[in-house]
């Protein structure tokens, strides 16, 4: 009763079609009910102002490096992204819809939604949305659009898997989420070479520059 | 342009591709890609058959051979998506258990999540040892994974998870924020039925420092729960833990501040002193740049405004600026809050702002606003003029059906509850139907006009609007308008001639229903020169709620055979649908159920028409056992000089049609009665009740009693159930019914008196008679009282029919009207005295 719970997380494209979705509640018993929900939610939120017109996507490049941190026991390694991209211009929007509270953010042709119960603390939901949104931004290295998301669908799906488990919030910090997902390309058993890191950095820079010049 | 890596993806092909999982030399990259494709298909709503799912599952288990960490991650996700059956789970158990004890944190964390997701209780006991360790794992990801799994497992295997509480308690102290959150959630769920333990948990944690904002939110919820439960034994003094909640208002995380503010506003019997700091915080949120924060705050304040409107008035200025909020949900909440907190003087200014606002929000929000305005108007009836004007203005603007209906409903409620608003409200409705695209609303309003319009000071001004409908609208609305005209004619004598003129014009309408109604009303109102029914009958007919005649019948339609509904309709349904006979599926006409209906029914039968006024009708008495071939009950109608038995018959045999149904009554044991008339039932088809009547003459004004034996006589015809057609030839048959008695109580009307003592005193002492009766041995005093009441058929007064337990004596007061309009009051004194004595005055 009292533990905050997430009913679903949706990532839809500019026509309301699925890129990736995850339902944690059995309120939507089958796929057609889910699709109907997504369609009407999409239609309803299209009219609102979650999308800022004009300049569509700007990331502030503050301070970028990938750090390789070790845990005290020297066994746990993770990649952490420090302030690589800070998306701004976008604040999450919110709506009541069919007795759910829905928080959402749109960027390019991607639409991020998080659904919670009617009486849920809105700010908890928005924390989850922000975690998802920023983690996807980190994992896609700044190019957050449908094409990039589909090409890296494995990362998106792992990202969903790391944020919420069976409706319970697992992690909300985008850096940690992205770190857990990204760590998959590195076998912790094998030593991580300096080269890998600089390569990763270079790719990130390149992506970013491209998306800024677009 | 819309390139997708999954363009043209097809399930069969991907399943084929999944064969690479079986390769001896695994290509992790390729395998990952195939799993991604499979997950993509599932995510798009594709389903695998049982066979397909099993095949994929077995293939995926092969992938545990690969050391590739990325592939392993995908394997975990895939297994969870496939939700394998119990015998499949066994295949992966050992692989997962190996991962669970791996040195790689990521393996441990994910293997635990997968295993706990797919496992059943038996396996759980095997791995319990590892899970307990994992709860206190140094790696927070592993600890969180185990704790969250524990929360899920608590639903299915509570007895196992409860054994982990020591470890969970340790994890609550974790330095990792999320571990603390998950541990607290699990610990509370383990202990939630132990109030004392929860109390202790809250007491200790509210003193210490909880690091994670999420955990702090949980703690606030648990604290509210403890406050709620301890409310009863803490009448005076400070509320326990209030200081903690108030302290949370100064937390650095907004989610905690908001959680605390909301918790305070929801405290039982919250005082304004307690509310103030929470409201202050919420007020700050109102001017935040984040829509979510504004929404959360305005939604909470909206709720507070329902119970503590004064506490919210401080926020009114901020709230007013939210009316122009980009987010229309926020704007709507702000407006409805303002409508709740507004005072009489601010109403006009507020309405001005709302008018601008209404033009650019969706119907669903408009409906909320309309409802809020309705409540505001009921709160400040003096403001009805401007509010009613507002409603009528928005009624004229564009809008969908639900929205228009909400406005019309509101106007109707205001008309009903604020007498001063009636005339202007009705005129607004009239103007609306001049240009209304919704047939339903038009007919509803016409119906309502018919009821309210004639009672106004100048009913004539509505006639034009109503008659315009007859010119301009579709048949349904025209029919409704005709009915409404008739109601004006019935209620307002001066309008009658004009209504007749209009109704006569409707006789040439091209729609049957409209013409029929016009004819019917002209007839009942006397517009065609025929003999007119009494005014009361007409009104009853026009305004009463009639059931609908249903089955096409060869017999001439008789309005009197249409039973009236007696159940009072709830207020919300006041505007019952028009009387257009559409209810073909409605239940068949049952026996009439009120005295009025009986009276109507009987007076419509020529043979009984001269019996005078119906004195009393008894409740139906069953003359057959339940579930017999023919079900018959009888209602006894008592007239001054006659008694009519109404036999309600039902034929329960589908293969039979009964014709010429009569009841042969033997009155040999009822000497004072003589049969005078009998009205047979022509036809009694299966499952469609009908009535036959027998009338007796008896000495006038005398409460004659007697016993009657009954025999049902009829002609039975076989019916072919497949075609429903009856054979031509029938056989005469009889059916024995039970006996029927006319008793003294049948001559007694239950009529209560409000003050028995007064009524008793004012009666002439000469009429008083005192007698004593022995009632013989009885089960109890109460039983005796009941028996006497039933025997007399009188109305118990002042609750005296209830006998207190174990009382030795009782006085019961009864009143009634006896045949010949004799008022009777009875004071019964019962005493428990071996064989019970009853003193009856």
Coordinates of C-alpha atoms in Angstrom, one line a residue, chain B residues 200-668:
Chain B
X200 CA 9.1 1.2 17.4
X201 CA 10.5 1.3 13.8
X202 CA 9.1 4.7 13.2
X203 CA 10.2 6.0 16.6
X204 CA 13.8 5.0 16.2
X205 CA 14.1 6.1 12.5
X206 CA 12.5 9.5 13.0
X207 CA 15.2 10.2 15.5
X208 CA 18.0 9.1 13.4
X209 CA 18.9 10.3 9.9
X210 CA 17.6 8.5 7.0
X211 CA 19.7 9.4 4.0
X212 CA 17.7 8.4 1.0
X213 CA 14.9 10.8 0.0
X214 CA 12.8 7.8 -1.1
X215 CA 13.3 6.1 2.2
X216 CA 12.4 9.4 3.9
X217 CA 9.2 9.4 1.9
X218 CA 8.4 5.9 3.1
X219 CA 9.1 6.9 6.7
X220 CA 6.7 9.8 6.4
X221 CA 4.0 7.4 5.1
X222 CA 4.7 5.0 8.0
X223 CA 4.6 7.8 10.4
X224 CA 1.2 9.0 9.2
X225 CA 0.0 5.5 9.6
X226 CA 1.2 5.4 13.2
X227 CA -0.4 8.8 13.9
X228 CA -3.6 7.6 12.4
X229 CA -3.7 4.5 14.5
X230 CA -2.8 6.2 17.7
X231 CA -5.3 9.0 17.2
X232 CA -7.9 7.4 19.4
X233 CA -5.9 7.2 22.6
X234 CA -4.3 10.6 22.3
X235 CA -7.0 13.1 22.8
X236 CA -5.2 16.1 24.2
X237 CA -1.8 17.6 23.8
X238 CA 0.5 17.6 20.9
X239 CA 0.2 15.1 18.2
X240 CA 3.0 12.6 18.3
X241 CA 5.5 12.8 15.5
X242 CA 4.1 16.0 14.2
X243 CA 7.4 17.6 14.8
X244 CA 9.0 15.0 12.6
X245 CA 6.6 15.8 9.8
X246 CA 7.1 19.5 10.2
X247 CA 10.9 19.0 10.2
X248 CA 10.7 17.2 6.9
X249 CA 9.2 20.4 5.4
X250 CA 12.8 21.7 5.6
X251 CA 14.3 18.7 3.9
X252 CA 16.5 19.4 0.8
X253 CA 14.7 17.0 -1.5
X254 CA 11.5 18.3 -3.0
X255 CA 9.9 14.9 -3.0
X256 CA 10.3 14.7 0.8
X257 CA 9.1 18.2 1.4
X258 CA 6.0 17.5 -0.7
X259 CA 5.4 14.1 0.9
X260 CA 5.5 15.7 4.4
X261 CA 3.3 18.6 3.4
X262 CA 0.7 16.2 1.9
X263 CA 0.9 14.0 5.0
X264 CA 0.2 17.0 7.3
X265 CA -2.8 18.1 5.2
X266 CA -4.2 14.6 5.4
X267 CA -3.9 14.3 9.2
X268 CA -7.2 13.4 10.9
X269 CA -8.7 16.5 12.4
X270 CA -5.8 18.7 11.4
X271 CA -5.8 22.0 13.1
X272 CA -5.1 25.3 11.3
X273 CA -1.9 25.7 13.4
X274 CA -0.7 22.3 12.1
X275 CA -1.7 23.1 8.6
X276 CA 0.0 26.5 8.3
X277 CA 3.6 25.4 7.7
X278 CA 2.5 22.8 5.1
X279 CA 0.4 25.3 3.3
X280 CA 3.3 27.8 3.2
X281 CA 5.5 25.2 1.6
X282 CA 2.9 24.3 -1.0
X283 CA 2.3 27.9 -1.7
X284 CA 6.0 28.2 -2.6
X285 CA 5.6 25.3 -5.0
X286 CA 2.8 27.1 -6.8
X287 CA 5.2 29.5 -8.3
X288 CA 7.8 26.9 -9.2
X289 CA 9.0 26.7 -12.8
X290 CA 8.4 23.0 -12.8
X291 CA 4.9 22.0 -13.9
X292 CA 5.0 18.8 -11.8
X293 CA 5.7 20.8 -8.7
X294 CA 2.9 23.2 -9.4
X295 CA 0.5 20.4 -10.2
X296 CA 1.4 18.5 -7.1
X297 CA 0.9 21.6 -4.9
X298 CA -2.4 22.8 -6.5
X299 CA -3.8 19.3 -6.4
X300 CA -3.1 19.0 -2.7
X301 CA -4.4 22.5 -1.9
X302 CA -7.5 21.6 -3.9
X303 CA -8.2 18.8 -1.6
X304 CA -7.5 20.9 1.5
X305 CA -10.0 23.5 0.2
X306 CA -12.8 20.9 0.5
X307 CA -12.3 20.7 4.3
X308 CA -10.4 23.8 5.3
X309 CA -11.2 26.5 2.7
X310 CA -10.0 29.2 5.0
X311 CA -6.5 27.7 5.3
X312 CA -6.1 28.0 1.5
X313 CA -7.2 31.5 1.0
X314 CA -3.7 32.8 1.6
X315 CA -2.7 31.1 -1.7
X316 CA -5.5 32.7 -3.7
X317 CA -3.2 35.3 -5.5
X318 CA -0.8 32.6 -6.6
X319 CA -3.7 30.4 -7.5
X320 CA -5.2 33.1 -9.7
X321 CA -2.0 33.4 -11.7
X322 CA -2.2 29.7 -12.4
X323 CA -5.4 30.2 -14.3
X324 CA -3.3 31.1 -17.3
X325 CA -0.9 28.1 -16.7
X326 CA 0.1 26.3 -19.9
X327 CA -0.7 23.0 -18.3
X328 CA -4.5 23.0 -18.4
X329 CA -4.7 20.4 -15.6
X330 CA -3.0 22.9 -13.3
X331 CA -5.2 25.7 -14.5
X332 CA -8.4 23.7 -13.9
X333 CA -7.3 22.6 -10.5
X334 CA -6.5 26.2 -9.7
X335 CA -9.9 27.4 -10.8
X336 CA -11.8 24.8 -8.9
X337 CA -9.8 25.5 -5.8
X338 CA -10.6 29.2 -6.1
X339 CA -14.2 28.4 -6.6
X340 CA -14.1 26.4 -3.3
X341 CA -12.3 29.1 -1.3
X342 CA -13.8 32.1 -2.9
X343 CA -16.1 34.3 -0.9
X344 CA -19.3 36.0 -2.1
X345 CA -17.6 39.2 -3.0
X346 CA -14.9 37.6 -5.2
X347 CA -17.4 35.6 -7.3
X348 CA -17.9 38.1 -10.0
X349 CA -14.2 38.8 -10.5
X350 CA -13.5 35.1 -10.6
X351 CA -16.2 34.5 -13.2
X352 CA -14.7 37.1 -15.4
X353 CA -11.4 35.2 -15.4
X354 CA -13.0 31.9 -15.9
X355 CA -14.8 33.1 -19.0
X356 CA -11.5 33.8 -20.7
X357 CA -10.2 30.5 -19.5
X358 CA -13.1 28.4 -20.7
X359 CA -12.5 29.1 -24.3
X360 CA -9.2 27.2 -24.5
X361 CA -9.5 24.1 -22.4
X362 CA -10.8 20.7 -23.3
X363 CA -14.4 19.6 -22.5
X364 CA -13.2 17.3 -19.7
X365 CA -11.8 20.2 -17.8
X366 CA -14.8 22.4 -18.6
X367 CA -17.0 19.8 -17.0
X368 CA -15.0 19.9 -13.8
X369 CA -15.3 23.7 -13.8
X370 CA -19.1 23.5 -14.4
X371 CA -19.5 21.2 -11.5
X372 CA -17.5 23.5 -9.3
X373 CA -19.6 26.5 -10.3
X374 CA -22.7 24.6 -9.5
X375 CA -21.5 23.9 -6.0
X376 CA -20.5 27.6 -5.6
X377 CA -23.9 28.7 -6.7
X378 CA -25.5 26.4 -4.1
X379 CA -23.2 27.9 -1.5
X380 CA -23.9 31.5 -2.5
X381 CA -27.5 31.4 -3.8
X382 CA -27.5 35.2 -3.9
X383 CA -25.0 35.0 -6.7
X384 CA -27.3 32.9 -8.8
X385 CA -27.8 35.6 -11.4
X386 CA -24.2 35.9 -12.5
X387 CA -23.6 32.2 -12.2
X388 CA -26.7 31.3 -14.1
X389 CA -25.7 33.8 -16.8
X390 CA -22.3 32.2 -17.0
X391 CA -23.8 28.8 -17.4
X392 CA -26.2 30.0 -20.1
X393 CA -23.4 31.7 -21.9
X394 CA -21.2 28.6 -22.0
X395 CA -24.3 26.6 -23.0
X396 CA -24.4 28.7 -26.2
X397 CA -20.8 28.0 -27.0
X398 CA -19.4 25.1 -28.8
X399 CA -19.1 21.9 -26.9
X400 CA -19.6 18.1 -26.9
X401 CA -22.6 16.2 -25.5
X402 CA -21.1 15.4 -22.1
X403 CA -20.2 19.0 -21.5
X404 CA -23.6 20.3 -22.6
X405 CA -25.2 17.7 -20.4
X406 CA -23.2 18.8 -17.4
X407 CA -24.3 22.4 -17.9
X408 CA -28.0 21.5 -18.4
X409 CA -27.8 19.2 -15.3
X410 CA -26.3 22.1 -13.3
X411 CA -29.0 24.5 -14.4
X412 CA -31.7 22.0 -13.6
X413 CA -30.3 21.5 -10.1
X414 CA -30.0 25.3 -9.5
X415 CA -33.6 25.7 -10.7
X416 CA -34.7 23.0 -8.2
X417 CA -32.7 24.3 -5.2
X418 CA -32.8 28.1 -5.7
X419 CA -36.4 29.2 -6.2
X420 CA -35.4 32.7 -7.3
X421 CA -33.3 31.2 -10.1
X422 CA -36.2 29.2 -11.5
X423 CA -37.7 31.6 -14.1
X424 CA -34.4 32.8 -15.6
X425 CA -33.1 29.2 -15.6
X426 CA -36.1 27.9 -17.5
X427 CA -35.8 30.7 -20.0
X428 CA -32.1 29.8 -20.5
X429 CA -33.1 26.3 -21.1
X430 CA -35.8 27.4 -23.6
X431 CA -33.3 29.4 -25.5
X432 CA -30.9 26.5 -25.5
X433 CA -33.4 24.1 -27.1
X434 CA -34.0 26.7 -29.8
X435 CA -30.6 25.7 -31.2
X436 CA -29.7 22.3 -29.6
X437 CA -28.2 19.6 -31.7
X438 CA -28.7 16.9 -29.1
X439 CA -32.0 15.2 -29.2
X440 CA -31.5 13.7 -25.8
X441 CA -31.0 17.0 -24.2
X442 CA -33.9 18.6 -26.0
X443 CA -36.3 15.9 -24.8
X444 CA -35.0 16.1 -21.3
X445 CA -35.5 19.8 -21.2
X446 CA -39.0 19.6 -22.7
X447 CA -39.9 17.0 -20.1
X448 CA -38.5 19.3 -17.3
X449 CA -40.3 22.3 -18.8
X450 CA -43.6 20.4 -18.7
X451 CA -43.2 19.8 -15.0
X452 CA -41.8 23.2 -13.9
X453 CA -43.1 25.5 -16.5
X454 CA -46.8 25.4 -15.6
X455 CA -45.9 26.3 -12.0
X456 CA -44.3 29.6 -12.9
X457 CA -46.0 33.0 -12.7
X458 CA -46.4 33.3 -16.5
X459 CA -46.5 29.8 -18.1
X460 CA -47.7 31.2 -21.4
X461 CA -44.3 32.6 -22.3
X462 CA -42.9 29.1 -22.6
X463 CA -45.5 27.9 -25.1
X464 CA -43.8 29.5 -28.0
X465 CA -40.5 27.8 -27.4
X466 CA -42.2 24.5 -27.0
X467 CA -44.4 24.8 -30.1
X468 CA -41.4 25.9 -32.1
X469 CA -40.0 22.4 -31.5
X470 CA -43.0 20.9 -33.2
X471 CA -42.1 22.9 -36.3
X472 CA -38.4 22.5 -36.4
X473 CA -37.2 19.3 -34.8
X474 CA -37.0 15.6 -35.5
X475 CA -39.9 13.3 -34.6
X476 CA -38.5 12.4 -31.1
X477 CA -38.3 16.0 -30.1
X478 CA -41.7 16.8 -31.7
X479 CA -43.3 14.0 -29.7
X480 CA -41.7 15.3 -26.5
X481 CA -42.9 18.8 -27.3
X482 CA -46.5 17.5 -27.8
X483 CA -46.4 15.9 -24.3
X484 CA -45.1 19.0 -22.8
X485 CA -47.8 21.1 -24.4
X486 CA -50.4 18.7 -23.0
X487 CA -48.9 19.2 -19.5
X488 CA -49.4 22.9 -19.8
X489 CA -52.9 22.3 -20.9
X490 CA -53.7 20.1 -18.0
X491 CA -52.2 22.3 -15.4
X492 CA -53.1 25.8 -16.6
X493 CA -56.8 26.1 -17.4
X494 CA -56.4 29.5 -19.1
X495 CA -54.0 28.0 -21.6
X496 CA -56.2 25.0 -22.4
X497 CA -57.9 26.5 -25.5
X498 CA -54.6 27.6 -27.0
X499 CA -53.0 24.2 -26.3
X500 CA -55.9 22.5 -28.0
X501 CA -55.4 24.6 -31.1
X502 CA -51.7 23.7 -31.2
X503 CA -52.3 20.0 -30.4
X504 CA -54.9 19.8 -33.2
X505 CA -52.3 21.1 -35.6
X506 CA -50.0 18.2 -34.5
X507 CA -52.7 15.8 -35.7
X508 CA -51.3 16.3 -39.2
X509 CA -47.7 15.5 -38.3
X510 CA -46.1 13.0 -40.6
X511 CA -44.8 10.9 -37.6
X512 CA -47.1 8.3 -36.0
X513 CA -45.9 8.8 -32.5
X514 CA -46.4 12.6 -32.7
X515 CA -49.9 12.2 -34.1
X516 CA -50.8 9.4 -31.6
X517 CA -49.7 11.5 -28.7
X518 CA -51.6 14.6 -30.0
X519 CA -54.7 12.5 -30.4
X520 CA -54.3 10.9 -27.0
X521 CA -53.8 14.1 -25.2
X522 CA -56.6 15.9 -27.0
X523 CA -58.8 13.0 -25.9
X524 CA -57.7 12.9 -22.2
X525 CA -57.8 16.7 -21.9
X526 CA -61.2 16.9 -23.5
X527 CA -60.1 18.9 -26.5
X528 CA -62.1 16.7 -28.9
X529 CA -65.4 17.4 -27.0
X530 CA -65.5 13.9 -25.5
X531 CA -66.3 13.2 -21.9
X532 CA -63.3 14.3 -19.8
X533 CA -61.8 12.3 -17.0
X534 CA -61.4 14.1 -13.8
X535 CA -58.6 16.5 -13.5
X536 CA -56.7 14.4 -11.1
X537 CA -56.8 11.4 -13.4
X538 CA -55.4 13.5 -16.2
X539 CA -52.6 14.8 -14.1
X540 CA -51.8 11.4 -12.8
X541 CA -51.7 10.1 -16.3
X542 CA -49.5 12.9 -17.6
X543 CA -47.2 13.3 -14.7
X544 CA -47.2 9.9 -13.0
X545 CA -44.5 7.5 -14.1
X546 CA -46.2 4.9 -16.1
X547 CA -44.8 1.6 -17.0
X548 CA -44.8 0.9 -20.7
X549 CA -47.2 -1.3 -22.5
X550 CA -45.1 -3.9 -24.1
X551 CA -46.6 -6.7 -26.0
X552 CA -48.5 -6.1 -29.2
X553 CA -52.0 -7.2 -28.5
X554 CA -55.1 -7.8 -30.4
X555 CA -57.2 -6.3 -27.6
X556 CA -57.9 -2.7 -27.6
X557 CA -55.2 -0.9 -25.7
X558 CA -56.4 0.0 -22.2
X559 CA -54.3 2.6 -20.4
X560 CA -55.6 1.3 -17.2
X561 CA -53.9 -2.0 -17.6
X562 CA -50.6 -0.2 -17.6
X563 CA -49.2 -0.4 -14.1
X564 CA -47.7 2.5 -12.4
X565 CA -44.3 2.4 -11.0
X566 CA -44.4 3.2 -7.3
X567 CA -40.8 3.2 -6.5
X568 CA -39.7 6.8 -5.9
X569 CA -36.9 7.7 -8.2
X570 CA -33.7 9.0 -6.7
X571 CA -33.0 12.7 -7.0
X572 CA -30.4 12.3 -9.6
X573 CA -32.9 10.6 -11.9
X574 CA -35.4 13.3 -11.4
X575 CA -35.5 14.0 -15.1
X576 CA -36.7 10.6 -16.1
X577 CA -36.6 9.9 -19.7
X578 CA -39.6 10.8 -21.7
X579 CA -42.5 8.4 -22.0
X580 CA -41.8 7.3 -25.5
X581 CA -42.5 3.6 -25.6
X582 CA -39.1 2.2 -26.5
X583 CA -38.6 -0.3 -23.8
X584 CA -39.4 -3.5 -25.8
X585 CA -37.1 -5.4 -23.5
X586 CA -38.6 -4.2 -20.3
X587 CA -40.2 -6.7 -17.9
X588 CA -43.8 -7.8 -18.6
X589 CA -46.6 -5.9 -16.8
X590 CA -46.9 -7.3 -13.3
X591 CA -49.9 -7.1 -11.1
X592 CA -50.8 -3.6 -10.1
X593 CA -49.3 -2.9 -6.8
X594 CA -50.9 0.1 -5.3
X595 CA -54.4 0.9 -4.1
X596 CA -54.6 3.7 -6.7
X597 CA -53.6 1.4 -9.4
X598 CA -56.1 -1.2 -8.2
X599 CA -58.8 1.4 -8.1
X600 CA -58.1 2.5 -11.6
X601 CA -58.0 -1.1 -12.8
X602 CA -61.3 -2.0 -11.2
X603 CA -63.1 1.1 -12.2
X604 CA -62.1 0.4 -15.8
X605 CA -64.1 -2.8 -15.7
X606 CA -67.7 -1.9 -16.5
X607 CA -69.2 -4.7 -14.3
X608 CA -67.5 -3.2 -11.2
X609 CA -67.8 0.4 -12.1
X610 CA -70.8 1.1 -9.9
X611 CA -69.4 -0.5 -6.8
X612 CA -68.4 2.9 -5.4
X613 CA -65.1 3.7 -3.8
X614 CA -62.6 1.0 -3.2
X615 CA -62.1 0.7 0.6
X616 CA -59.2 -1.6 0.8
X617 CA -57.2 -4.0 -1.2
X618 CA -55.4 -6.8 0.5
X619 CA -51.9 -8.0 -0.2
X620 CA -51.8 -10.9 -2.7
X621 CA -52.5 -14.2 -1.1
X622 CA -51.0 -17.3 -2.8
X623 CA -53.5 -19.9 -3.8
X624 CA -51.0 -22.3 -5.2
X625 CA -47.8 -23.8 -4.1
X626 CA -44.6 -22.4 -5.5
X627 CA -43.6 -24.0 -8.8
X628 CA -46.9 -25.5 -9.8
X629 CA -48.2 -25.5 -13.4
X630 CA -50.3 -22.5 -12.8
X631 CA -49.4 -19.9 -10.3
X632 CA -52.4 -18.0 -8.9
X633 CA -52.6 -15.5 -6.1
X634 CA -55.6 -13.4 -5.1
X635 CA -56.1 -9.9 -4.1
X636 CA -59.3 -9.1 -2.1
X637 CA -60.8 -5.7 -3.0
X638 CA -63.3 -4.5 -0.4
X639 CA -66.0 -2.1 -1.4
X640 CA -68.8 -0.8 0.7
X641 CA -71.4 -3.3 -0.5
X642 CA -69.2 -5.6 -2.6
X643 CA -66.1 -7.7 -2.6
X644 CA -64.1 -8.3 -5.7
X645 CA -61.5 -11.1 -5.9
X646 CA -58.8 -10.4 -8.4
X647 CA -57.0 -13.6 -9.3
X648 CA -53.6 -13.0 -10.8
X649 CA -52.7 -16.1 -12.9
X650 CA -49.5 -17.1 -14.5
X651 CA -49.2 -20.0 -16.8
X652 CA -45.8 -21.7 -16.4
X653 CA -46.1 -24.3 -19.1
X654 CA -44.5 -23.3 -22.4
X655 CA -46.5 -25.9 -24.3
X656 CA -49.9 -24.6 -23.3
X657 CA -52.1 -21.7 -24.0
X658 CA -55.0 -21.2 -21.7
X659 CA -58.2 -19.6 -22.8
X660 CA -61.3 -18.4 -21.2
X661 CA -59.9 -18.6 -17.8
X662 CA -62.3 -18.2 -14.9
X663 CA -62.3 -19.1 -11.3
X664 CA -65.4 -21.0 -10.0
X665 CA -66.0 -19.9 -6.5
X666 CA -68.0 -21.9 -4.0
X667 CA -69.4 -19.5 -1.4
X668 CA -71.4 -22.0 0.6

